[in-house]
XYZ file of N, CA, C and O in Angstrom:
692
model
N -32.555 -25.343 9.391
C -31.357 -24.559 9.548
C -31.652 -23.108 9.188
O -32.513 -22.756 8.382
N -30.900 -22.365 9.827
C -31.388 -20.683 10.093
C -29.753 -20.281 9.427
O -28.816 -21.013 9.110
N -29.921 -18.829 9.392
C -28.912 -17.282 9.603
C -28.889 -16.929 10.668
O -29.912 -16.857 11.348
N -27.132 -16.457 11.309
C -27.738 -15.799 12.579
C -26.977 -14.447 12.726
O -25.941 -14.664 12.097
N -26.934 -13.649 13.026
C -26.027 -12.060 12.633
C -25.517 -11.982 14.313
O -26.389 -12.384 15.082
N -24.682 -11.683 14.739
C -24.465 -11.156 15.591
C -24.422 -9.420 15.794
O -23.855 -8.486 15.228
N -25.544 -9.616 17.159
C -25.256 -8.113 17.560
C -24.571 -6.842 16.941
O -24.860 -5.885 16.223
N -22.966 -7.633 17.962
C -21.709 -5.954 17.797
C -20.889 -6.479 17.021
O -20.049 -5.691 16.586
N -20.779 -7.977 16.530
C -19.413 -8.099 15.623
C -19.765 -8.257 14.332
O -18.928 -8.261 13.429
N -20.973 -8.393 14.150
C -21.773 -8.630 12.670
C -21.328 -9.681 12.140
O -21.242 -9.668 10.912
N -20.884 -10.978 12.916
C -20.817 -12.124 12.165
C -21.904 -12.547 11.914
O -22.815 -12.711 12.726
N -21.933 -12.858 10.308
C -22.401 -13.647 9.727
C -22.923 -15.206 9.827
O -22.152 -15.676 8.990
N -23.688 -16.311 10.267
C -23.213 -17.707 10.216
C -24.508 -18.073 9.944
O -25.500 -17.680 10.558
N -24.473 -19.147 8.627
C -25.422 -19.577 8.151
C -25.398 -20.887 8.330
O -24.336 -21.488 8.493
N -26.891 -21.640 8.316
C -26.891 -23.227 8.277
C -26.973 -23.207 9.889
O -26.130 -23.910 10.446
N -27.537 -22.764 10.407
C -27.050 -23.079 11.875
C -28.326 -23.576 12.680
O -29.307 -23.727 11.952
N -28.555 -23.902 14.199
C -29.572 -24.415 14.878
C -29.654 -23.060 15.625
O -28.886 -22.626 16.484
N -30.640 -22.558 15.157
C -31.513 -21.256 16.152
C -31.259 -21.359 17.817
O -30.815 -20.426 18.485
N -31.532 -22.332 18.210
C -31.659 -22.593 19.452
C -30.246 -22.293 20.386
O -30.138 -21.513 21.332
N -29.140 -23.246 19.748
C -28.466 -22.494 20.249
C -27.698 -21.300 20.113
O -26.509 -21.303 20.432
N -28.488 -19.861 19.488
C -27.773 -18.610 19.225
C -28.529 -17.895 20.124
O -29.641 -17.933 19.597
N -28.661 -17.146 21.337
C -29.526 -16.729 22.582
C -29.930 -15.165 20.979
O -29.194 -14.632 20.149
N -30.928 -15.071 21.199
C -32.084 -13.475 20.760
C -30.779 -12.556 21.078
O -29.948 -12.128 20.277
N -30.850 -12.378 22.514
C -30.073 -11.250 23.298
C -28.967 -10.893 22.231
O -28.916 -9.766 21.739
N -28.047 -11.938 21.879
C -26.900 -11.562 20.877
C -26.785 -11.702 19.753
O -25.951 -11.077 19.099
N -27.716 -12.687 19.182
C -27.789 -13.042 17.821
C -29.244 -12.256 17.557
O -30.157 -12.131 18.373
N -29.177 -11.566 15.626
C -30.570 -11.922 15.323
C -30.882 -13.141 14.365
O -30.071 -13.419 13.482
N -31.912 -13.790 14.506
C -32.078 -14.917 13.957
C -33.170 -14.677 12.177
O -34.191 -14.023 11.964
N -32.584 -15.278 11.542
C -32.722 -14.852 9.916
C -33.099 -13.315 9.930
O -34.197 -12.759 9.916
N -31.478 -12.699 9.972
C -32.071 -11.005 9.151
C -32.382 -10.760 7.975
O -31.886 -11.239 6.955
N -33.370 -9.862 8.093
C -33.858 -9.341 7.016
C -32.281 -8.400 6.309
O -32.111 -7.331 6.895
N -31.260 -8.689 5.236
C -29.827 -7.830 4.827
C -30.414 -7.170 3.469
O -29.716 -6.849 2.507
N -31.827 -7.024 3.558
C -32.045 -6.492 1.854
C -31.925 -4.642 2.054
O -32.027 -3.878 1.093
N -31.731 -4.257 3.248
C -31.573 -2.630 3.669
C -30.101 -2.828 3.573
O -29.593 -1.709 3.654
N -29.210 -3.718 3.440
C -27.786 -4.016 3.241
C -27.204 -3.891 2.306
O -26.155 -3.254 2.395
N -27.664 -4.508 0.805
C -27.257 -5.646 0.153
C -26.045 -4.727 -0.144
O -26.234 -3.547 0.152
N -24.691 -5.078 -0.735
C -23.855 -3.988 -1.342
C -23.025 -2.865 -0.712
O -22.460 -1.884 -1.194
N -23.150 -3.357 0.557
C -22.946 -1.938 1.840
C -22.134 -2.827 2.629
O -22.498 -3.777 3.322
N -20.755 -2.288 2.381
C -19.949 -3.353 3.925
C -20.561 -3.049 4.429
O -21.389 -2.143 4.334
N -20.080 -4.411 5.797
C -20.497 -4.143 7.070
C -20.271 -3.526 7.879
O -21.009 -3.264 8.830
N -19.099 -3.121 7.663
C -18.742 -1.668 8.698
C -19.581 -0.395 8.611
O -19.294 0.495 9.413
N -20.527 -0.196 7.791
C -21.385 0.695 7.222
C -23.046 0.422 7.947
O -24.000 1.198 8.005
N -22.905 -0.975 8.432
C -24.208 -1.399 8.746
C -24.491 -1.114 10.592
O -23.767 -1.245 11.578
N -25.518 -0.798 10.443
C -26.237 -0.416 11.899
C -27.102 -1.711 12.436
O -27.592 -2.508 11.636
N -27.229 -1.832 13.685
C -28.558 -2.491 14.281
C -29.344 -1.702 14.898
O -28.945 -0.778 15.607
N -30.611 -2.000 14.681
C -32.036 -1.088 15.625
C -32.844 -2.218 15.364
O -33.434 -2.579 14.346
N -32.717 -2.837 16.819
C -33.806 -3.831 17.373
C -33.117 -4.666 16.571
O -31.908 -4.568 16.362
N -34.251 -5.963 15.844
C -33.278 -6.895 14.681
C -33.470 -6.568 13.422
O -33.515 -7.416 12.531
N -33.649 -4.865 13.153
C -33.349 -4.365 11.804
C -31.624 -4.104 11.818
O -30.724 -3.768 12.589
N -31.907 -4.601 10.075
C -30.101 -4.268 9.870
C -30.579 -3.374 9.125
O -31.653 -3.498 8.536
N -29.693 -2.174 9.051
C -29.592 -1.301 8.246
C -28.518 -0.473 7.843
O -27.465 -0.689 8.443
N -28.508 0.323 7.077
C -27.253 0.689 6.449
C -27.096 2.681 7.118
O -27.929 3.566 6.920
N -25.819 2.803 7.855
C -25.492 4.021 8.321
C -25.644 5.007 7.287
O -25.379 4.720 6.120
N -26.140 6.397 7.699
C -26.423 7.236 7.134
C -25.120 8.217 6.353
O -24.027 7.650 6.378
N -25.130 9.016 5.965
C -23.470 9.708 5.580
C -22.866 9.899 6.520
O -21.827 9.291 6.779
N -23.663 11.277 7.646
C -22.940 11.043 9.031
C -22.249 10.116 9.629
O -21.042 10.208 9.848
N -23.051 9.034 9.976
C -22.762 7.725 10.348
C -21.528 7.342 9.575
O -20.611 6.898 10.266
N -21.325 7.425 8.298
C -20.606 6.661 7.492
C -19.397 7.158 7.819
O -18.490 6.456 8.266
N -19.277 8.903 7.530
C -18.262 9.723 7.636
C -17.875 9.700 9.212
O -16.758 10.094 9.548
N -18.618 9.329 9.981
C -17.679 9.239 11.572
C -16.844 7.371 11.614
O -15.911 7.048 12.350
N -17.672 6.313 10.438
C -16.917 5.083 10.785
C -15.632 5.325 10.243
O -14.602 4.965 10.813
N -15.666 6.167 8.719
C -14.659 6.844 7.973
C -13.286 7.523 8.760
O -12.073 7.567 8.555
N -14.151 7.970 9.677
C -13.053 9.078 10.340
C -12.028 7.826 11.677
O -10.806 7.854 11.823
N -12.812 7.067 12.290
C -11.600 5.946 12.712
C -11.273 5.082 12.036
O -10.684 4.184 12.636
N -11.451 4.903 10.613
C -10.416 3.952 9.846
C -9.620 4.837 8.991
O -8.724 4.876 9.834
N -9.479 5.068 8.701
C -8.566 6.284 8.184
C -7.116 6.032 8.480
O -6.208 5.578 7.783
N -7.179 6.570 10.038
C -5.125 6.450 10.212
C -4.441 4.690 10.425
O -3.448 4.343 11.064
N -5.373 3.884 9.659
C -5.263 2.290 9.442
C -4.896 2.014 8.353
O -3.853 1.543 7.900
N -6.465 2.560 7.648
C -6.263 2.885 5.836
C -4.755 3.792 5.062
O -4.339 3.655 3.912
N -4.403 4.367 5.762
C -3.587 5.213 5.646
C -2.055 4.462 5.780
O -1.346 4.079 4.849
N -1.831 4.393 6.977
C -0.733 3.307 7.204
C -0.811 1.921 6.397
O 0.221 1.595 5.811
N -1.757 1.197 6.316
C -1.870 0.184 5.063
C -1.370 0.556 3.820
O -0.457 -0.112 3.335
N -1.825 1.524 3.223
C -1.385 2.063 1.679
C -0.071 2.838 1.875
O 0.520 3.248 0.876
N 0.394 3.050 3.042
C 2.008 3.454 3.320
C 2.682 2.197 2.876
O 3.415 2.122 1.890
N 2.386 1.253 3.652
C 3.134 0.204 3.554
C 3.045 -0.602 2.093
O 3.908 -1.382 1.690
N 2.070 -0.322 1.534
C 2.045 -0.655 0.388
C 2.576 -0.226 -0.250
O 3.027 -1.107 -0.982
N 2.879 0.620 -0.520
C 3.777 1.907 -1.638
C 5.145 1.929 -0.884
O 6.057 1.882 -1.710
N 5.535 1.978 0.218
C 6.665 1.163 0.172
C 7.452 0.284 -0.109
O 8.666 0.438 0.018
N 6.736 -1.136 -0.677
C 6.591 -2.148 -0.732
C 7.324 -1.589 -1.954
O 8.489 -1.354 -2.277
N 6.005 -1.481 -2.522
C 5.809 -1.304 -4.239
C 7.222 -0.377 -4.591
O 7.824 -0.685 -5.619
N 7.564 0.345 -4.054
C 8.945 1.438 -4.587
C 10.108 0.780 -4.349
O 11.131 1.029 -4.987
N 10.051 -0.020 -3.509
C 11.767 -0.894 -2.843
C 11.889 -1.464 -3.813
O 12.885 -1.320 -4.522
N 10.651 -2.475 -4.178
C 10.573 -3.784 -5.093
C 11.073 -2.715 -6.449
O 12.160 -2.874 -7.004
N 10.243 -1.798 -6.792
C 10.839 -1.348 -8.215
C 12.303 -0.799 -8.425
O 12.920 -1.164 -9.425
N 12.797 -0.063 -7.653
C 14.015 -0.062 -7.031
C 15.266 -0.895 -7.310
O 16.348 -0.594 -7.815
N 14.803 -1.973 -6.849
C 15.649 -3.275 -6.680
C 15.717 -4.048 -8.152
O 16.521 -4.901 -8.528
N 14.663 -3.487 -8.809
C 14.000 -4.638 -10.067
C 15.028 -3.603 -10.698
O 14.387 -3.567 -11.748
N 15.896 -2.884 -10.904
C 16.533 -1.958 -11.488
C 18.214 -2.393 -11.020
O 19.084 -2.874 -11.747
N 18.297 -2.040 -9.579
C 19.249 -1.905 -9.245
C 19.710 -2.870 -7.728
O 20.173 -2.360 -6.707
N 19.573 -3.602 -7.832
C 19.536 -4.817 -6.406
C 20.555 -4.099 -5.386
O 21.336 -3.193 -5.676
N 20.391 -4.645 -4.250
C 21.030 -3.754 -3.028
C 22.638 -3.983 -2.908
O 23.449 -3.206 -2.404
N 22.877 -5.214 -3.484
C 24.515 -5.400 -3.573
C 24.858 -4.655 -4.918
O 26.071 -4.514 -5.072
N 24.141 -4.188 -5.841
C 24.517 -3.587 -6.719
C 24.943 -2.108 -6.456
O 26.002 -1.515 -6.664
N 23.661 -1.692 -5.890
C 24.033 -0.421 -5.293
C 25.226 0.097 -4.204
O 25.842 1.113 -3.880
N 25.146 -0.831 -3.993
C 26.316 -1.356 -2.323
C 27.795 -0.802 -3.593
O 28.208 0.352 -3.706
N 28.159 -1.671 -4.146
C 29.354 -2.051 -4.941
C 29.399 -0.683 -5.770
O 30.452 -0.071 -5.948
N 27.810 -0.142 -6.400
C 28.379 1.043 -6.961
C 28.948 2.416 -6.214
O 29.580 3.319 -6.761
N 28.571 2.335 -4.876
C 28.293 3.548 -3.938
C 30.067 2.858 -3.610
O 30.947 3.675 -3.337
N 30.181 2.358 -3.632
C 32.297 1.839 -3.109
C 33.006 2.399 -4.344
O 33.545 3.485 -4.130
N 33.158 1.826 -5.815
C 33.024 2.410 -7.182
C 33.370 3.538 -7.089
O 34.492 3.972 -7.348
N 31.804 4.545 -6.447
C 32.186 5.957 -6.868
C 33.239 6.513 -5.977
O 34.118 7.273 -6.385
N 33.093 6.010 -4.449
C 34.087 6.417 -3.898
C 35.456 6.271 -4.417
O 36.220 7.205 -4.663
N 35.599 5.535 -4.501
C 37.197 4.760 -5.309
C 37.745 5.836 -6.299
O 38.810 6.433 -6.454
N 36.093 5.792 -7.102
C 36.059 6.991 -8.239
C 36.780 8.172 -8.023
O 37.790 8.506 -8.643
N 36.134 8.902 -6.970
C 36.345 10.055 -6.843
C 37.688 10.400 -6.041
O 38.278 11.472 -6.174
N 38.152 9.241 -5.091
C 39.160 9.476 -4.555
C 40.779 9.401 -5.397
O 41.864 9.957 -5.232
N 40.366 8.654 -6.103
C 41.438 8.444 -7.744
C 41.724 9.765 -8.741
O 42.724 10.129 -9.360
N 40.092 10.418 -8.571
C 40.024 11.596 -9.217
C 39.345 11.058 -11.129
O 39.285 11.821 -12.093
N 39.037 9.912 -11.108
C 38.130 9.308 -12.194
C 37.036 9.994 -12.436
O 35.997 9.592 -11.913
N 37.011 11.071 -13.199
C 35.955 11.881 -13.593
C 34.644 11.184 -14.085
O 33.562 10.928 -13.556
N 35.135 11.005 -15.184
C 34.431 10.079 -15.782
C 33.263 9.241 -15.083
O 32.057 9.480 -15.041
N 34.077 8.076 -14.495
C 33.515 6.684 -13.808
C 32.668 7.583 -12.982
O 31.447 7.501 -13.119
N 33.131 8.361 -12.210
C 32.330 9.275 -11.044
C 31.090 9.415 -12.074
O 30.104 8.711 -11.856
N 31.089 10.463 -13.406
C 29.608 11.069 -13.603
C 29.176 9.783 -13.958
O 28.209 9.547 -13.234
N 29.442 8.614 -14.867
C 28.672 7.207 -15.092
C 27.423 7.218 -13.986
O 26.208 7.387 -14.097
N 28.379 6.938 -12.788
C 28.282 5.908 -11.786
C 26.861 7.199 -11.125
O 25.702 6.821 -10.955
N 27.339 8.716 -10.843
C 26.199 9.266 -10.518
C 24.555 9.094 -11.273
O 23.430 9.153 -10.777
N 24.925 8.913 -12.355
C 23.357 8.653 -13.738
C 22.570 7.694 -12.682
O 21.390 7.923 -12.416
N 23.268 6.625 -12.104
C 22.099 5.458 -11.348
C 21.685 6.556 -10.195
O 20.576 7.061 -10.025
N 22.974 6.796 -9.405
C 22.265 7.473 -8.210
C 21.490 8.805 -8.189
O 20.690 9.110 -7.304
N 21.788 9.522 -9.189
C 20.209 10.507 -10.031
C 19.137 9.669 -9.919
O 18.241 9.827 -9.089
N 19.208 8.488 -10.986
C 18.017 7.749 -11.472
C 17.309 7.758 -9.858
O 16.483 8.619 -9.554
N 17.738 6.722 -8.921
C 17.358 6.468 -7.611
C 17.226 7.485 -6.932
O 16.689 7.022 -5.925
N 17.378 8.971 -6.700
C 16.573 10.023 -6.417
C 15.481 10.520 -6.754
O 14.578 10.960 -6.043
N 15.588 10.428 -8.193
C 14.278 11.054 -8.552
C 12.958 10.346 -8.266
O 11.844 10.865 -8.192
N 13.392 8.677 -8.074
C 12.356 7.560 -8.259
C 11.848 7.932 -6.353
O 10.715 7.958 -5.873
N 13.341 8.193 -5.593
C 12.549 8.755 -4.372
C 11.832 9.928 -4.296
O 10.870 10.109 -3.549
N 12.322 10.763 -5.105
C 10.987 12.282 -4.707
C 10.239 12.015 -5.324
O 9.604 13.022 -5.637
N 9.667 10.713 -5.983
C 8.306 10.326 -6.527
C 7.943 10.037 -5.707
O 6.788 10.426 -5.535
N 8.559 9.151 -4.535
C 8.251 8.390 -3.195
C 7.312 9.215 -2.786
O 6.085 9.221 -2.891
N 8.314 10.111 -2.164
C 7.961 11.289 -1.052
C 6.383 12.226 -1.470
O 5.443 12.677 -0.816
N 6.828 12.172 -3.126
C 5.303 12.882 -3.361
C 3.976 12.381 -3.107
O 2.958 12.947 -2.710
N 4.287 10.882 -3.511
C 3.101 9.688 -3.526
C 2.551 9.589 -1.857
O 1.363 9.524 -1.543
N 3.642 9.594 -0.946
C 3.843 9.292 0.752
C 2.967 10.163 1.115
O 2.007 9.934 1.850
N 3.348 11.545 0.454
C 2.059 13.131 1.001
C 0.927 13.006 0.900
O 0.091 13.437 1.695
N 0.654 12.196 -0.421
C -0.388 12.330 -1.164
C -1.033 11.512 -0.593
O -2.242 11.712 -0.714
N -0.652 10.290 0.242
C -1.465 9.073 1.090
C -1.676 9.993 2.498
O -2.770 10.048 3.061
N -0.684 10.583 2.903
C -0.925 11.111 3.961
C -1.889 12.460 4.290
O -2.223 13.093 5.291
N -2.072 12.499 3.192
C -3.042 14.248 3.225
C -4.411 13.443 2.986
O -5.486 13.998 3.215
N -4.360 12.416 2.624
C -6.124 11.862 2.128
C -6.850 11.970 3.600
O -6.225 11.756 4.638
N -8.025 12.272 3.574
C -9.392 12.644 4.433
C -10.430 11.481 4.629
O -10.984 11.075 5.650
N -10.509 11.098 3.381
C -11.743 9.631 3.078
C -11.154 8.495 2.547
O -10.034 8.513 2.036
N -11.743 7.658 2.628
C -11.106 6.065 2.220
C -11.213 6.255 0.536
O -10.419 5.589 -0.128
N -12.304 7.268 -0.284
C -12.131 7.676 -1.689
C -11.187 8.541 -2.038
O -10.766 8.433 -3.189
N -10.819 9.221 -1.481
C -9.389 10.391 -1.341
C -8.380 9.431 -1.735
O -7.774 9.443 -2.806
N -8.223 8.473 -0.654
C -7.054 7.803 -0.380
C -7.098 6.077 -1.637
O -6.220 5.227 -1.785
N -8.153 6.157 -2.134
C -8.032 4.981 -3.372
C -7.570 5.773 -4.478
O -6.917 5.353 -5.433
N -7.919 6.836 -4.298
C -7.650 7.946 -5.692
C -5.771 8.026 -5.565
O -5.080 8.404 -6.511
N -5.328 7.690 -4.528
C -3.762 7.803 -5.041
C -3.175 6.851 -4.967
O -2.968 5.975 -4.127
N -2.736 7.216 -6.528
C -2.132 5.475 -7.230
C -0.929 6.210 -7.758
O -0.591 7.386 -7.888
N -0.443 5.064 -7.998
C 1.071 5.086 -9.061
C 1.504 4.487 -10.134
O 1.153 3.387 -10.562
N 2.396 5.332 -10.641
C 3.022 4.713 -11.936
C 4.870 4.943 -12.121
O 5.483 5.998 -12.282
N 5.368 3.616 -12.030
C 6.465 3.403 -12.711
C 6.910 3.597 -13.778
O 8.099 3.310 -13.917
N 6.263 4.080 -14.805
C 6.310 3.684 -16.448
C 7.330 4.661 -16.713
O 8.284 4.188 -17.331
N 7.439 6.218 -16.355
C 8.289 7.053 -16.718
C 9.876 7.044 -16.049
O 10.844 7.700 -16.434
N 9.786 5.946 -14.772
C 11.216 5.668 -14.290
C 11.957 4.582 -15.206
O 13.143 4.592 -15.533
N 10.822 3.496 -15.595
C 11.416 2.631 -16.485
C 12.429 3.373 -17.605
O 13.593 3.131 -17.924
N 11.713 4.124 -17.943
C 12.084 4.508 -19.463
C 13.319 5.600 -19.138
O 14.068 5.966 -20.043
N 13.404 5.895 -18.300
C 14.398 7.194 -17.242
C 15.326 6.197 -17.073
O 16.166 6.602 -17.877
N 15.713 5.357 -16.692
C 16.770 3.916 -16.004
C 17.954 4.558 -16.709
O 17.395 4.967 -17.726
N 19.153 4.888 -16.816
C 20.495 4.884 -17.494
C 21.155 3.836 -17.733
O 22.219 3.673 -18.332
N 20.062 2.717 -16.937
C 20.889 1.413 -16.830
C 22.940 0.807 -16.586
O 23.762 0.098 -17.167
N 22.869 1.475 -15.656
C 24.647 1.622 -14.853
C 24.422 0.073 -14.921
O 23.398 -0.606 -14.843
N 25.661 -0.224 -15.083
C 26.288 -1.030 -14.804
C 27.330 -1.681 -14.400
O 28.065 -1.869 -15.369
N 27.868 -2.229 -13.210
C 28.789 -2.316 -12.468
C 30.101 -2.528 -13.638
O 30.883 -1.671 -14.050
N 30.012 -4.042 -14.001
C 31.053 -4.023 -15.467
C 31.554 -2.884 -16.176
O 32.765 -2.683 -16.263
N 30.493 -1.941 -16.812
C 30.996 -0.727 -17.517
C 31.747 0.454 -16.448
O 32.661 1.213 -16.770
N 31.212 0.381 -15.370
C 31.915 1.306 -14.829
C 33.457 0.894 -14.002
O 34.273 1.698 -13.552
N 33.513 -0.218 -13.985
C 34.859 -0.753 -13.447
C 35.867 -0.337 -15.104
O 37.087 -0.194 -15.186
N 35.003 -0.250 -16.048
C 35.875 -0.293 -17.085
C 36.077 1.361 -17.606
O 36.575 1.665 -18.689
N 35.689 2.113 -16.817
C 36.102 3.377 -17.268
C 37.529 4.258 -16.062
O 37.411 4.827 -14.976
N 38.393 4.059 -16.683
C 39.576 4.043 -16.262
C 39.844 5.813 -16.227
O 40.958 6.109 -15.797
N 39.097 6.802 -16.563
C 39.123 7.693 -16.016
C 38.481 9.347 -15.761
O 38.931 10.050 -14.856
């Protein structure tokens, strides 16, 4: 039983019968020690050497994964901001407070109104964190650019006013 690499898709498949993998598309047991540690998206063929792309090389595979990489870690940090969001203030919560303030304000409930604004502050600011974090994925150049922007919740936690629907039904004016 052999290794066999393919050509253009760089599959991998080990344990296999040589015979049936044709030369033309497979190479049969590569030499991966010019590899070891190097995705494969990084790796070249010349003849049935594998080898590992040069910076050039690297920085042009770089340059079409990028607006992938990019949109991936969008969606991630989307993810990640709804979920924290919600872990605060759930969407029927917000729903019920955003009716609240109206009620609030149309009553002329001063009060209940500024309460009830403290959450919807809180939930702005946690979005122009969004928006900053969103730039900051979107301006990245390299797949290291773009690991370098991360986030932290820790200072919204502690920011929370913690509204609460109960207390604010109970401020009468």
């Amino acid at each position: 039983m052999a290794t066999v690499l393919h050509r253009t898709s760089l599959m991998l498949l080990t344990s296999v019968n040589t015979p049936d993998y044709s030369p033309v598309e497979w190479i049969h047991n590569p030499d991966l020690s010019a590899v070891e540690g190097v995705p494969d998206y990084y790796w070249k063929i010349q003849g049935n050497d594998v080898l590992a792309m040069d910076a050039g090389e690297r920085a042009a595979v770089d340059a079409l994964r990028m607006p992938m990489l990019i949109a991936a870690k969008k969606a991630e940090w989307e993810v990640a901001c709804r979920e924290f969001i919600h872990s605060h203030y759930a969407p029927h919560q917000q729903q019920t407070l955003s009716v609240l303030l109206s009620e609030a304000r149309a009553a002329g409930l001063t009060n209940r109104v500024n309460y009830i604004l403290q959450a919807l502050g809180w939930v702005d600011a946690v979005l122009t964190y969004y928006y900053g974090i969103e730039a900051a994925i979107e301006a990245a150049t390299t797949p290291a650019g773009l690991d370098a922007v991360t986030w932290d919740f820790t200072p919204y936690d502690a920011a929370d006013p913690d509204v609460s629907i109960r207390q604010a039904r109970q401020i009468l004016n």
